[in-house]
Tab-separated table of C-alpha atoms and ligand atoms in Angstrom:
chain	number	residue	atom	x	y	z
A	1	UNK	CA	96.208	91.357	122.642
A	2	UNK	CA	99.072	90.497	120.332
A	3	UNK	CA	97.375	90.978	117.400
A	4	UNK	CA	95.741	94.358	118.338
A	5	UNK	CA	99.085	95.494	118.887
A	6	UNK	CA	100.565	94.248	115.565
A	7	UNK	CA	97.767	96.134	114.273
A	8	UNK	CA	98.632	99.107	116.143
A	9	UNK	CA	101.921	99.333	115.196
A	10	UNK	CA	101.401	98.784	110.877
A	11	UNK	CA	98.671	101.471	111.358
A	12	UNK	CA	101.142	103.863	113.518
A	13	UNK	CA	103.975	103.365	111.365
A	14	UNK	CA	102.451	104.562	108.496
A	15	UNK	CA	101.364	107.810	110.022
A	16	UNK	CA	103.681	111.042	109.615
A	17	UNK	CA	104.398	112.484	112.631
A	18	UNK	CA	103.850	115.590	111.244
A	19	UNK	CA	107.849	116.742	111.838
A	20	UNK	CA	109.554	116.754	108.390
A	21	UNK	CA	112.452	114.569	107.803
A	22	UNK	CA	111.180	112.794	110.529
A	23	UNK	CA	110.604	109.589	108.922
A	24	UNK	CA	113.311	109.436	106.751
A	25	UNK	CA	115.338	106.792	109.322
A	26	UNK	CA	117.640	108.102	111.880
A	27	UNK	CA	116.857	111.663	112.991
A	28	UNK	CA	114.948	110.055	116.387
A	29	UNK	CA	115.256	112.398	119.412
A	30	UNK	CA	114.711	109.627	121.638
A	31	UNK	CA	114.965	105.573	120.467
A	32	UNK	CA	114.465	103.360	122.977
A	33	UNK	CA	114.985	99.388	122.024
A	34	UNK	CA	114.068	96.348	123.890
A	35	UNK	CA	114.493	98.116	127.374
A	36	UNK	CA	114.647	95.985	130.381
A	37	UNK	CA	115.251	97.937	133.559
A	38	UNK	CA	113.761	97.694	137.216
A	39	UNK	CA	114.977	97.716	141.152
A	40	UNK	CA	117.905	95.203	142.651
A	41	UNK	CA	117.762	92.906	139.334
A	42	UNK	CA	114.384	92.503	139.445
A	43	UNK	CA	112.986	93.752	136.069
A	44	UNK	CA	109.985	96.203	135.944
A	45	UNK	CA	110.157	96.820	132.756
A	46	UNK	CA	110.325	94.588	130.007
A	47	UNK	CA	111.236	94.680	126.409
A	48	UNK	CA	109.978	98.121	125.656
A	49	UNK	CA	110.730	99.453	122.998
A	50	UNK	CA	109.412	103.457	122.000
A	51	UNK	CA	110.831	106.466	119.739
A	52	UNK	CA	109.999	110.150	120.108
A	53	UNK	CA	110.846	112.227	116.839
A	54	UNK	CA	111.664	115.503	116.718
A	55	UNK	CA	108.911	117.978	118.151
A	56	UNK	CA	106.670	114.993	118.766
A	57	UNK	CA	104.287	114.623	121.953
A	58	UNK	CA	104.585	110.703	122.410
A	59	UNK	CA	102.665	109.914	125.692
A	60	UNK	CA	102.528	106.623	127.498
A	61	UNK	CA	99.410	105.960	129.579
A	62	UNK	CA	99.001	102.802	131.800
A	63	UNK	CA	97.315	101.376	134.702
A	64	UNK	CA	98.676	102.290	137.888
A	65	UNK	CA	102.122	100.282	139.525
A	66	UNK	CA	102.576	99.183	135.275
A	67	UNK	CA	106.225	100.937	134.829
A	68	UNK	CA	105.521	104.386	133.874
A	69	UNK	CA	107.528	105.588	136.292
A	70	UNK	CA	110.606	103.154	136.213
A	71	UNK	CA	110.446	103.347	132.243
A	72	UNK	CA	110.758	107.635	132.147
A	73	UNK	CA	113.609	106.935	134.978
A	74	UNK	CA	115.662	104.242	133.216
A	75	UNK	CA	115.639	106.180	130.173
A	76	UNK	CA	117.288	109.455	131.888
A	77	UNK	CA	119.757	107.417	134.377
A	78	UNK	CA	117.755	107.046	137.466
A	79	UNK	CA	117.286	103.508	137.136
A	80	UNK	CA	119.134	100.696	136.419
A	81	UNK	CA	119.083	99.745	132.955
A	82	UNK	CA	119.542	95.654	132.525
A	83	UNK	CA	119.054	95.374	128.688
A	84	UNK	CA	118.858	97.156	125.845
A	85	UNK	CA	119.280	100.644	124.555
A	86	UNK	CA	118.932	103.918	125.016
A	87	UNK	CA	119.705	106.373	122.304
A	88	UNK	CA	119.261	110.166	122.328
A	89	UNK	CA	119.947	112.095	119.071
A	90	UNK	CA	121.726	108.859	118.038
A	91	UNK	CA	124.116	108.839	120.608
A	92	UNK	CA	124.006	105.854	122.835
A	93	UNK	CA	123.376	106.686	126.527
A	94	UNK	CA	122.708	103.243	127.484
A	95	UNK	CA	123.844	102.870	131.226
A	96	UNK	CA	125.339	106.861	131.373
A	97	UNK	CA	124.852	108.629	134.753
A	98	UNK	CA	122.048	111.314	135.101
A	99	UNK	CA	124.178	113.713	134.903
A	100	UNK	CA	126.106	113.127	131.706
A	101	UNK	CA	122.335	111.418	130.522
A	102	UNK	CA	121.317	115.432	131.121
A	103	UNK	CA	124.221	117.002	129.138
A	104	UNK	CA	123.273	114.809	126.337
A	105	UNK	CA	120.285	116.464	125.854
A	106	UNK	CA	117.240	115.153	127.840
A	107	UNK	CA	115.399	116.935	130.575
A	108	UNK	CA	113.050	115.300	132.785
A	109	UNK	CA	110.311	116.677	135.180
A	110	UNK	CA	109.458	114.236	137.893
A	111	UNK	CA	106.128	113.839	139.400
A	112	UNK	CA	106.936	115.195	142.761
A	113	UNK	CA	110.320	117.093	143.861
A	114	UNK	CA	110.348	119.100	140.373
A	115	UNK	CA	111.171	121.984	141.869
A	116	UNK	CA	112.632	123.668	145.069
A	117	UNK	CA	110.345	125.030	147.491
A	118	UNK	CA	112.723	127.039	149.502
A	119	UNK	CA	113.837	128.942	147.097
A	120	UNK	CA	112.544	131.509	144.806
A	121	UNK	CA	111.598	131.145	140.876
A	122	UNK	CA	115.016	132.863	139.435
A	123	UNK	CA	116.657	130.519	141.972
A	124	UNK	CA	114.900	127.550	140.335
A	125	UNK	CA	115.622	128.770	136.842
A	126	UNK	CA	119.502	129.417	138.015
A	127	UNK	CA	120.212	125.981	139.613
A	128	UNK	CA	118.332	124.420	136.288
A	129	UNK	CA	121.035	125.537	134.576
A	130	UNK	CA	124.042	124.269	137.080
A	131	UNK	CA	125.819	122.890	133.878
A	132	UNK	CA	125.681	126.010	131.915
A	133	UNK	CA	128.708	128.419	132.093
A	134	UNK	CA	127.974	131.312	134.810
A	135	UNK	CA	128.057	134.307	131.953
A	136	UNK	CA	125.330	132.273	129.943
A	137	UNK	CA	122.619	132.037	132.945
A	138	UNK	CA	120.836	135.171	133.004
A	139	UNK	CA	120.693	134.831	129.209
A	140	UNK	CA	119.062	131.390	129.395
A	141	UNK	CA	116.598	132.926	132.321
A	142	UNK	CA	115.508	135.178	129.732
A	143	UNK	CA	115.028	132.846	127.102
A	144	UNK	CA	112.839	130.601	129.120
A	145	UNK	CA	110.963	133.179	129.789
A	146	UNK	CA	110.165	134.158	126.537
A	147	UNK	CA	108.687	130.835	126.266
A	148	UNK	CA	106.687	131.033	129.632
A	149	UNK	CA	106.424	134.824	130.276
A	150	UNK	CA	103.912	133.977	132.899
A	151	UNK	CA	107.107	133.111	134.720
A	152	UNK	CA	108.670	137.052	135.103
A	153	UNK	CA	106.076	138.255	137.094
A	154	UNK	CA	106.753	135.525	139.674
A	155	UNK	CA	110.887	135.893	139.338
A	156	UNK	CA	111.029	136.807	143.841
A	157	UNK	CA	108.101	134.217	144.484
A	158	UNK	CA	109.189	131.460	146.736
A	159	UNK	CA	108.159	128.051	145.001
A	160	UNK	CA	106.955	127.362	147.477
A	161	UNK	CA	104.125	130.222	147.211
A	162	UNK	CA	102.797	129.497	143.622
A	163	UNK	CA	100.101	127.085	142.592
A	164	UNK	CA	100.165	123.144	141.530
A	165	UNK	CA	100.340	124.860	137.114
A	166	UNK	CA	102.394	127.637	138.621
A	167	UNK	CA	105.078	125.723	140.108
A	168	UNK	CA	104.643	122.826	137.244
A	169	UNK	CA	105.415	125.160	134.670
A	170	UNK	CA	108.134	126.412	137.023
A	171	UNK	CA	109.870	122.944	136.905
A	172	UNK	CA	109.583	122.740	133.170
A	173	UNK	CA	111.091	125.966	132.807
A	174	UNK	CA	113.720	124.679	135.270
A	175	UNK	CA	114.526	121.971	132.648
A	176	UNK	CA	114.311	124.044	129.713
A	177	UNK	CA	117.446	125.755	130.835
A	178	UNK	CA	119.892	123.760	129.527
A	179	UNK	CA	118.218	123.468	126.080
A	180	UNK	CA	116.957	119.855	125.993
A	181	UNK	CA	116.151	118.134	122.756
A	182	UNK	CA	114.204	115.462	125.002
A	183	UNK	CA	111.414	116.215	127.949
A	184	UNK	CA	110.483	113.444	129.777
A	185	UNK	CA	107.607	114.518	131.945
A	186	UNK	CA	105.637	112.334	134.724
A	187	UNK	CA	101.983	112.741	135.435
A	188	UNK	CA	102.369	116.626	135.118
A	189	UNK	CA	98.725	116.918	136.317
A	190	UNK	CA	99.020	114.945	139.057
A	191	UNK	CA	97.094	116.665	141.785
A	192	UNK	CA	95.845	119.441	139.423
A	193	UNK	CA	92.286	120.710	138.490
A	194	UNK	CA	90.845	119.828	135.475
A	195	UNK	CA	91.195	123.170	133.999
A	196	UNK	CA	94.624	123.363	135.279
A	197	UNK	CA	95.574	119.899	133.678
A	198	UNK	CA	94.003	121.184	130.689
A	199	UNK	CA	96.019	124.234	130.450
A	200	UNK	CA	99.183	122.526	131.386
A	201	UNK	CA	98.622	119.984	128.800
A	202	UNK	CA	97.541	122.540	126.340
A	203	UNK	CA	99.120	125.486	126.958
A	204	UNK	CA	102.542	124.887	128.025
A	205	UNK	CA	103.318	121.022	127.067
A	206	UNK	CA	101.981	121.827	123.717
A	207	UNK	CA	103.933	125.068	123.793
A	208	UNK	CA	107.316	123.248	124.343
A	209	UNK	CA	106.590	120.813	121.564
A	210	UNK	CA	106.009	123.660	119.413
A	211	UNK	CA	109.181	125.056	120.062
A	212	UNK	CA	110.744	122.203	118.774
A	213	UNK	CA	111.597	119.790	121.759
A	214	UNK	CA	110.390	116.452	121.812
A	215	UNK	CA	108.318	115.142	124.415
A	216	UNK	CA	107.857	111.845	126.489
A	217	UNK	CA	105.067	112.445	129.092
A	218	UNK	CA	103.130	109.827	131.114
A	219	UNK	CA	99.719	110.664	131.743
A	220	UNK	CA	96.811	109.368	133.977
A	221	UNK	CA	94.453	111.906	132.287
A	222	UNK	CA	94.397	109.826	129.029
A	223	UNK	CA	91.453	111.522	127.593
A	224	UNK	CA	93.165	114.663	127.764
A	225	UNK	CA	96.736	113.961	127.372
A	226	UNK	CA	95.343	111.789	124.020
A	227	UNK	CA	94.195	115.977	122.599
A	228	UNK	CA	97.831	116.838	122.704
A	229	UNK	CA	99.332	113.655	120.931
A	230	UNK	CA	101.211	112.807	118.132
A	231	UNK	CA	101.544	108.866	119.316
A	232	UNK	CA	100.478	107.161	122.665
A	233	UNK	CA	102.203	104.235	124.192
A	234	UNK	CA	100.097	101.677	126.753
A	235	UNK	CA	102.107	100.196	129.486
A	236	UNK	CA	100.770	96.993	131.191
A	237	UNK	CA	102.843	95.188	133.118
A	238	UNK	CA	105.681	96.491	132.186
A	239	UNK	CA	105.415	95.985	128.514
A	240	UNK	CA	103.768	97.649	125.454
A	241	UNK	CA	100.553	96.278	124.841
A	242	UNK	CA	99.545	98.764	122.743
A	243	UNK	CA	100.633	101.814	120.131
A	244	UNK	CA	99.265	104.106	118.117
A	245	UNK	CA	98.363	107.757	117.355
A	246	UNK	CA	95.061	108.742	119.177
A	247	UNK	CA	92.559	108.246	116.834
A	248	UNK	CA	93.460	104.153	115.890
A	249	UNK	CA	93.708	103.938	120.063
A	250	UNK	CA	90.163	105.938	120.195
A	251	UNK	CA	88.762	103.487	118.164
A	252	UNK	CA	89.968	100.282	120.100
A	253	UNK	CA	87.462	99.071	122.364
A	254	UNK	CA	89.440	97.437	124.322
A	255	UNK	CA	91.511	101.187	124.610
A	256	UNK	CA	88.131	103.054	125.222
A	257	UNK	CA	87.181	100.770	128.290
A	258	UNK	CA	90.463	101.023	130.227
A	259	UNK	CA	91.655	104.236	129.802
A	260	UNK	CA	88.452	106.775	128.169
A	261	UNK	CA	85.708	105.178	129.888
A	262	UNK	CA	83.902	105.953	133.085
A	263	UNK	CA	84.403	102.430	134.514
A	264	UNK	CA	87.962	103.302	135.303
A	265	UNK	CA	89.321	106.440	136.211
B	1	ADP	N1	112.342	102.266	144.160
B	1	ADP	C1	111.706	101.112	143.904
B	1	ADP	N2	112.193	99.937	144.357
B	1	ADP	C2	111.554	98.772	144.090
B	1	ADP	N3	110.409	98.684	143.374
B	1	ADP	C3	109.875	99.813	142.912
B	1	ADP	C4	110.480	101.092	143.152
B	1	ADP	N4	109.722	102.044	142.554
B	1	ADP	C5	108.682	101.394	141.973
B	1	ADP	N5	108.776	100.072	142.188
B	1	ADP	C6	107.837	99.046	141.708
B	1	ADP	O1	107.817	99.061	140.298
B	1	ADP	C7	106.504	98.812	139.813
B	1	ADP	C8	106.149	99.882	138.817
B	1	ADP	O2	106.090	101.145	139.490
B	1	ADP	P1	106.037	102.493	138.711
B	1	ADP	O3	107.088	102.513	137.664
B	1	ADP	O4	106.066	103.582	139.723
B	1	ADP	O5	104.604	102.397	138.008
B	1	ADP	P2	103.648	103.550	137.436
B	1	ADP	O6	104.455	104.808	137.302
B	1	ADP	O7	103.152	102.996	136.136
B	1	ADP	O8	102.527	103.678	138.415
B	1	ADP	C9	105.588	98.735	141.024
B	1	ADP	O9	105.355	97.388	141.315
B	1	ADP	C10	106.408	99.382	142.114
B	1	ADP	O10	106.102	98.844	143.349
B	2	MG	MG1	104.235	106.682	138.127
C-alpha cells in the first residue's frame, strides 16, 4: 500500500494540471498539510495532506464512514481541526470560524441541508450572499445566473418544489454568490439518477471549474466523478492511501476492484 502510493504521488506530481502557472510553487487555491481533525479529540482524520490548483476538479473517493465528510468539514471550519494546516489562496485559515473560513474564499455544498426548502430560489440565491453588501445582491443573482440560466426560469419556485439536480444546482448557485475561489462539494449525487449524476457532474461541476473556481468534491460515483477529474484522492481510514490523476488510478488494480468494479458499489 505504501509503495503504490509513493508511486502515485511521483507519477501525479509530474502531471500538469492543465491550469497555467499552476505548477510554478505557490499559486494553490486550496493546500491542505498533514491535517488531523475529528469529533471531541478523537481524530478522524489523519495526516492528510491534499492541494487543489486553480480551476482544478480534485475529487476524493473512499469507502463509506473513511473521513470524507469530516475532511471537506475541517477544511471549511465545521470541524475541529487538531493539527496541521489549512491554507486557502495562501492565507492560513487553520482553526478560523466558518464564517470568516467563507469570506476567505471557499464555498462548500453539503450533502444534505444545501439549500432552504421553505423558501423560494431568489431567496436561496439572496441569503447565499448574506455577506455581500445589499446594493451588490441582485447583481450577483444575475451573475449566477449567467452561469446556470436554468436557474431564472425557476426564480418564484419554492426549493422545496424542484428536483434532486434542480435544487443541487440551486445550492451551488447559492455558494457561487459570494465569488468563491474554493468549492468544496459532498456527494452531490447523492440520491440522484444516473443521468442526473451525470449531468450534475458534467454539466454544472464541470461548468464551475471552467469558470475558473477550483473544486474539492467527494464522490461515491467514482467511475463517473473519475470523467470530470484533474486528480483523485482515496480516503481509507482516515488517511490517503492513494493519489493520482484518473488514468494512473484506472490502471491500479487494487483502485479498479474497490472503487470501478462491480464487486463494490
Ligand atoms: N458528528 C460526529 N461526531 C462523532 N463522530 C462522527 C461525527 N460525524 C462522523 N463521525 C464519525 O467519523 C467517521 C467518518 O465519518 P464521515 O467523515 O462522515 O465519513 P464518510 O463521509 O467518508 O462516509 C465515522 O466513523 C463517523 O461515525
Ligand atoms: Mg460523507
Amino acid at each position: 500500500m505504501s509503495a503504490d502510493m509513493a508511486a502515485f504521488d511521483s507519477v501525479s506530481h509530474l502531471e500538469s494540471s492543465g491550469t497555467p502557472g499552476a505548477l510554478g510553487g505557490g499559486g494553490s487555491s486550496l493546500s491542505v498539510s498533514s491535517l488531523t481533525a475529528g469529533y471531541d479529540r478523537s481524530p478522524i482524520v489523519h495526516d492528510v495532506s491534499l492541494d487543489v490548483r486553480p480551476g482544478e476538479i480534485v475529487s476524493l473517493v473512499g469507502p463509506n464512514g473513511s473521513g470524507k465528510s469530516t475532511l471537506l468539514k475541517a477544511i471549511v471550519g465545521l470541524v475541529d481541526v487538531m493539527g496541521g494546516r489549512v491554507l486557502l489562496d495562501d492565507a492560513d485559515v487553520t482553526g478560523w470560524a466558518p464564517e470568516e473560513i467563507v469570506r476567505a474564499g471557499a464555498g462548500y455544498v453539503p450533502q444534505v441541508d444545501d439549500v432552504f426548502s421553505p423558501l423560494t430560489v431568489r431567496e436561496n440565491l439572496e441569503v447565499g450572499g448574506y455577506l455581500l453588501p445589499k446594493g451588490e445582491v441582485a447583481g450577483r443573482i444575475e451573475n449566477v445566473l449567467e452561469v446556470f440560466p436554468q436557474l431564472r426560469r425557476m426564480l418564484t419556485r419554492r426549493a422545496a418544489k424542484l428536483s434532486g439536480g434542480e435544487r443541487k444546482m440551486l445550492a451551488m448557485g447559492r455558494v457561487l454568490m459570494l465569488q468563491p475561489a474554493l468549492v468544496a462539494l459532498d456527494e452531490p449525487t447523492a440520491n440522484l439518477a444516473p443521468a442526473i449524476a451525470r449531468e450534475v457532474l458534467e454539466g454544472h461541476v464541470r461548468h464551475l471549474a471552467d469558470i475558473g473556481t477550483s473544486i474539492l468534491v467527494v464522490e461515491q460515483r467514482a467511475r463517473a466523478v473519475l470523467q470530470i477529474s484533474d486528480r483523485t484522492y482515496v480516503l481509507g481510514g482516515g488517511r490517503v492511501v492513494m493519489h493520482g490523476s484518473p488514468d494512473v488510478l484506472a490502471s491500479s488494480p487494487e483502485f479498479v476492484e474497490s472503487f470501478l468494479g462491480g464487486t463494490r458499489a
